[in-house]
Structures are given as structure tokens and as C-alpha cells.
PDB file of C-alpha atoms in Angstrom:
ATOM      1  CA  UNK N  30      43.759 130.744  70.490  1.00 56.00           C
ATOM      2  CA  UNK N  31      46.365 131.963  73.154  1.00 70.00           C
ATOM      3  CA  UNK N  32      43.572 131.996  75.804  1.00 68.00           C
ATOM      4  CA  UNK N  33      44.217 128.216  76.873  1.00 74.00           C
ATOM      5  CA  UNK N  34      47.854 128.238  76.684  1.00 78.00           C
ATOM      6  CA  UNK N  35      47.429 131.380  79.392  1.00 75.00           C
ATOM      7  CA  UNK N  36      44.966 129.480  81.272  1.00 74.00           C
ATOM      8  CA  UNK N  37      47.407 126.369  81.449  1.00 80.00           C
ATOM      9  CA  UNK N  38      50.215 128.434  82.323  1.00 83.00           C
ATOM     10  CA  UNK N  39      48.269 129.985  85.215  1.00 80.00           C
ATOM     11  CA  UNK N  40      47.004 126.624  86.421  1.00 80.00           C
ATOM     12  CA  UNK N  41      50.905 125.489  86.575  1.00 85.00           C
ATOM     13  CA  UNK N  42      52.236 128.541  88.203  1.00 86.00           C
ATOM     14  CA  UNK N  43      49.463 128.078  91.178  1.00 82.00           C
ATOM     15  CA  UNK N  44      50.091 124.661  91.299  1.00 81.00           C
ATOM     16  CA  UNK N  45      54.291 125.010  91.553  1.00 85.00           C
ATOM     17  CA  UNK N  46      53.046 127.802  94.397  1.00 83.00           C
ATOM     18  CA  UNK N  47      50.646 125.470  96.300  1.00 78.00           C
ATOM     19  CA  UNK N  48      53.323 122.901  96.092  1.00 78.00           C
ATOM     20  CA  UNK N  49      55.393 125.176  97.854  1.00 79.00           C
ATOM     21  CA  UNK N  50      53.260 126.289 100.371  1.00 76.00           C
ATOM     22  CA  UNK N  51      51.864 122.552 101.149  1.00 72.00           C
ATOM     23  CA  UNK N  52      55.733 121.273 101.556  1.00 73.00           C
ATOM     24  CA  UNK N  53      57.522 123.673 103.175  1.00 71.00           C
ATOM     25  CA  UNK N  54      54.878 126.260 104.848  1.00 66.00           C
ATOM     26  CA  UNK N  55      52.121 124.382 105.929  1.00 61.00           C
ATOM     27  CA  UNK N  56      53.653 122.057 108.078  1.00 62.00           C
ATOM     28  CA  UNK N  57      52.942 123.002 111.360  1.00 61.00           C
ATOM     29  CA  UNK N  58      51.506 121.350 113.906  1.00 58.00           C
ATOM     30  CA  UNK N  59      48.424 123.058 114.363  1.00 57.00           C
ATOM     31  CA  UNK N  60      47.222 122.436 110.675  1.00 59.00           C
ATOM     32  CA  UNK N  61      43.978 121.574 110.034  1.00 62.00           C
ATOM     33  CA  UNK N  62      42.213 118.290 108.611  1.00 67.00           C
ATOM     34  CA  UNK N  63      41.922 118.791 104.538  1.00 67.00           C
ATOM     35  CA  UNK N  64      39.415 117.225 102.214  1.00 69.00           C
ATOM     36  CA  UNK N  65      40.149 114.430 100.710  1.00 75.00           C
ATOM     37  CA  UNK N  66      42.198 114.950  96.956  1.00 74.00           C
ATOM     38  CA  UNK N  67      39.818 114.206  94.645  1.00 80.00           C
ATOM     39  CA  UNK N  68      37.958 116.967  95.870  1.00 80.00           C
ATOM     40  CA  UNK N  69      40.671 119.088  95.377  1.00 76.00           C
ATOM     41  CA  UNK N  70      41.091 117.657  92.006  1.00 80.00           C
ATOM     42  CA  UNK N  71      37.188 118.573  90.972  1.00 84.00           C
ATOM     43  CA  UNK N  72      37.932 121.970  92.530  1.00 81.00           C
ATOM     44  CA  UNK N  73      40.990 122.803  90.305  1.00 78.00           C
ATOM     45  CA  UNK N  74      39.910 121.459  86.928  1.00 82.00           C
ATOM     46  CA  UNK N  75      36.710 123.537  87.447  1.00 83.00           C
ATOM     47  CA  UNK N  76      38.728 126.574  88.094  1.00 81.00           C
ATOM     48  CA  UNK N  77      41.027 125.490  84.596  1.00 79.00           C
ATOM     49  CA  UNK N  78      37.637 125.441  82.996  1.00 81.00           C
ATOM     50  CA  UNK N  79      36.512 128.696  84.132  1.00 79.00           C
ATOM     51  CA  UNK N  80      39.672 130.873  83.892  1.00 76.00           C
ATOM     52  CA  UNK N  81      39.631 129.308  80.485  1.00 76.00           C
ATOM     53  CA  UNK N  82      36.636 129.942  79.169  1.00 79.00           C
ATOM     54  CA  UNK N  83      36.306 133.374  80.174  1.00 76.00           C
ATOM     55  CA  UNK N  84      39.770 133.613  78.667  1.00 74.00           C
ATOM     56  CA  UNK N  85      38.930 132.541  75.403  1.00 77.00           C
ATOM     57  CA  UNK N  86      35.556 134.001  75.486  1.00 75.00           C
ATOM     58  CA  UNK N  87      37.185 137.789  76.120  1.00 72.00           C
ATOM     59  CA  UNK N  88      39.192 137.081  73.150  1.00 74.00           C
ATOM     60  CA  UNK N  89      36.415 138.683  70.781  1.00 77.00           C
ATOM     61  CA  UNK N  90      36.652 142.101  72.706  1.00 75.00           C
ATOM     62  CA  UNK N  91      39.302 144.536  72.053  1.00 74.00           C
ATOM     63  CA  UNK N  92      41.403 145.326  75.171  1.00 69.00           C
ATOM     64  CA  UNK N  93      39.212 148.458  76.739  1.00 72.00           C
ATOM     65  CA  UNK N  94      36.483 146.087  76.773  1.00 74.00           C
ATOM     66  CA  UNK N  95      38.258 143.371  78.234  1.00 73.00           C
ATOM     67  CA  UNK N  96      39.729 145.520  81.702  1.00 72.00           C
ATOM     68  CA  UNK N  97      36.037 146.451  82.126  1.00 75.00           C
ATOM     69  CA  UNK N  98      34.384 143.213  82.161  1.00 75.00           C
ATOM     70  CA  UNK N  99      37.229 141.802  84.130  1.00 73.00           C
ATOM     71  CA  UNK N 100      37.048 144.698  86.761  1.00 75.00           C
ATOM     72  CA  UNK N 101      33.266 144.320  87.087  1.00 78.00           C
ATOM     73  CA  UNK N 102      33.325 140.728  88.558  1.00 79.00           C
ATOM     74  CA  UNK N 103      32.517 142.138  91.769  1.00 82.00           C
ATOM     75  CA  UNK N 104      28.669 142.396  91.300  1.00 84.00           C
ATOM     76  CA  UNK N 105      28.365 138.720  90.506  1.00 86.00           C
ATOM     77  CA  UNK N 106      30.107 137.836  93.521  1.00 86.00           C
ATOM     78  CA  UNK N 107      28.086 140.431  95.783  1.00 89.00           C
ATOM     79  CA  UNK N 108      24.677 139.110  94.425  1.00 90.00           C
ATOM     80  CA  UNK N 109      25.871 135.308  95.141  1.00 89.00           C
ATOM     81  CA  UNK N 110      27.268 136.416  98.846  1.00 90.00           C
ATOM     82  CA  UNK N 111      23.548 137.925  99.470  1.00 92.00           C
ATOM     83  CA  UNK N 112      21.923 134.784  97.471  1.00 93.00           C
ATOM     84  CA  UNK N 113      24.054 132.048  98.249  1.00 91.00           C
ATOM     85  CA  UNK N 114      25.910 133.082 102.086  1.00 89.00           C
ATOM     86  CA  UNK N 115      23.077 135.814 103.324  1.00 91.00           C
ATOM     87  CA  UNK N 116      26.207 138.168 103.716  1.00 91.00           C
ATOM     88  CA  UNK N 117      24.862 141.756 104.858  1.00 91.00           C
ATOM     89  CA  UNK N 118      26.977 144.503 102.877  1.00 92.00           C
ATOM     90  CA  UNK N 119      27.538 147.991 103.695  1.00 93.00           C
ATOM     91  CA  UNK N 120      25.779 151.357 102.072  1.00 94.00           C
ATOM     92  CA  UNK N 121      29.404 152.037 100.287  1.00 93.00           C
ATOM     93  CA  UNK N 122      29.606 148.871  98.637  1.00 89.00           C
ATOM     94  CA  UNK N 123      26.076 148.723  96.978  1.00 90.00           C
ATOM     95  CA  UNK N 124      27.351 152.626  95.828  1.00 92.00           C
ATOM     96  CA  UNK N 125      30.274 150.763  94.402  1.00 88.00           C
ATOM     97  CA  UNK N 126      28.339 148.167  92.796  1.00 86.00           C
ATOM     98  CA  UNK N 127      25.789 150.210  91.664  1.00 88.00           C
ATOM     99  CA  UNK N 128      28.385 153.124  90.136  1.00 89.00           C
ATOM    100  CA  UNK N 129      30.458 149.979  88.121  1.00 84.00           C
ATOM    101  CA  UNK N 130      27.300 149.241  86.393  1.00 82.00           C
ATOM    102  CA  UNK N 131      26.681 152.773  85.255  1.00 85.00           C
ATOM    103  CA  UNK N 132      30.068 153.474  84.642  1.00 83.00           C
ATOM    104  CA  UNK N 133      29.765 149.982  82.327  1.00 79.00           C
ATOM    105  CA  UNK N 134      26.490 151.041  80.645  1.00 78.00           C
ATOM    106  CA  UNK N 135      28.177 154.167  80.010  1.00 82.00           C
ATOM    107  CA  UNK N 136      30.723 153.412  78.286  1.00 77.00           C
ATOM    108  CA  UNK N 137      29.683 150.408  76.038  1.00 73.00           C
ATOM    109  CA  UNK N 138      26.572 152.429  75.060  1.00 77.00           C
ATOM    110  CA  UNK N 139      29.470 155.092  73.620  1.00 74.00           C
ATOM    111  CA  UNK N 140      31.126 152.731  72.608  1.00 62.00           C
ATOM    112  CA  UNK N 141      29.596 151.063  68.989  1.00 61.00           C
ATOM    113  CA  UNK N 142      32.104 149.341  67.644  1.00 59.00           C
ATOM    114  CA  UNK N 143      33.185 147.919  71.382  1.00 53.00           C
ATOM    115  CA  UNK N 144      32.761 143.911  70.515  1.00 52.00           C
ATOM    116  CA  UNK N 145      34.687 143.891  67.117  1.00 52.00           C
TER     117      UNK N 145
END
């Protein structure tokens, strides 16, 4: 139940930062031509939605559970750099990616009672 009021809170505390940054930091002269604002707006209420979501869908694991899922959201974004960008990664980070999964298998297939 708390994991929208988190998400909201988030969303506010980037936005008061952003603020910030677009008013008093970003003003030079050498800035560069944004997208228009509803753009922006699509943009940020998708990221609400996500953050939420994922927020309230962690809720039904207990905390271990929770810092290993959240940890582990660097193999979806490798596999959509190589889909998505073509990006070329080095030997050590497939290692990486490829150790996070065991280490993941590993320890909810110990773990039986991990999603109550």
C-alpha cells in the first residue's frame, strides 16, 4: 500500500531537483534545443508508472528478495543495449551478467519460502 506514496514522493523530489537544475544551472548559453514538454510530460508519467509498479509489485517479497531483484536490473538493460542500441560489451561484463544470474538462481532455489 506504501509503494505509491514512495513512488509519488520520489517523482516530487526529482521534480523539486530538475526544477533546480533547469532554473538556476542550466542556463548557459551554450544549452542545447529541448523537446517540446509534452514529451517530457509522457516521459515522466511513464517513469511514475514504472517506479510504481515495480514498487508495489516487490511488496509481496520479503526484503532479501527485494535487494536481489532490484540489484539484478542490469541484465535487462544489457540485453536491450545489444537488442535495441547494438552496444558491443566487454568479456567482464557478460562474466558479471552471467555470475548475477547464478548467484540469483542460487539463492531463490535455497530459498523456499522466498515469495511469502
Amino acid at each position: 500500500s506504501h509503494g505509491w506514496y514512495l513512488s509519488f514522493i520520489q517523482f516530487l523530489f526529482v521534480s523539486f531537483i530538475s526544477y533546480l537544475d533547469s532554473t538556476f544551472i542550466s542556463r548557459s548559453p551554450k544549452r542545447r534545443e529541448l523537446p517540446p514538454y509534452y514529451e517530457f510530460m509522457i516521459l515522466s508519467w511513464m517513469t511514475v508508472g514504472t517506479i510504481g509498479l515495480s514498487t508495489v509489485s516487490l511488496g509481496f517479497l520479503n526484503f532479501p528478495t527485494q535487494v536481489i531483484f532490484k540489484s539484478c536490473k542490469l541484465i535487462p538493460v544489457m540485453i536491450g543495449g545489444i537488442i535495441i542500441l547494438g552496444k558491443k560489451y566487454t568479456l567482464y561484463d557478460y562474466c558479471s551478467v552471467v555470475l548475477m544470474c547464478a548467484g540469483l538462481i542460487g539463492f531463490l532455489a535455497g530459498r523456499p519460502n522466498c515469495f511469502s
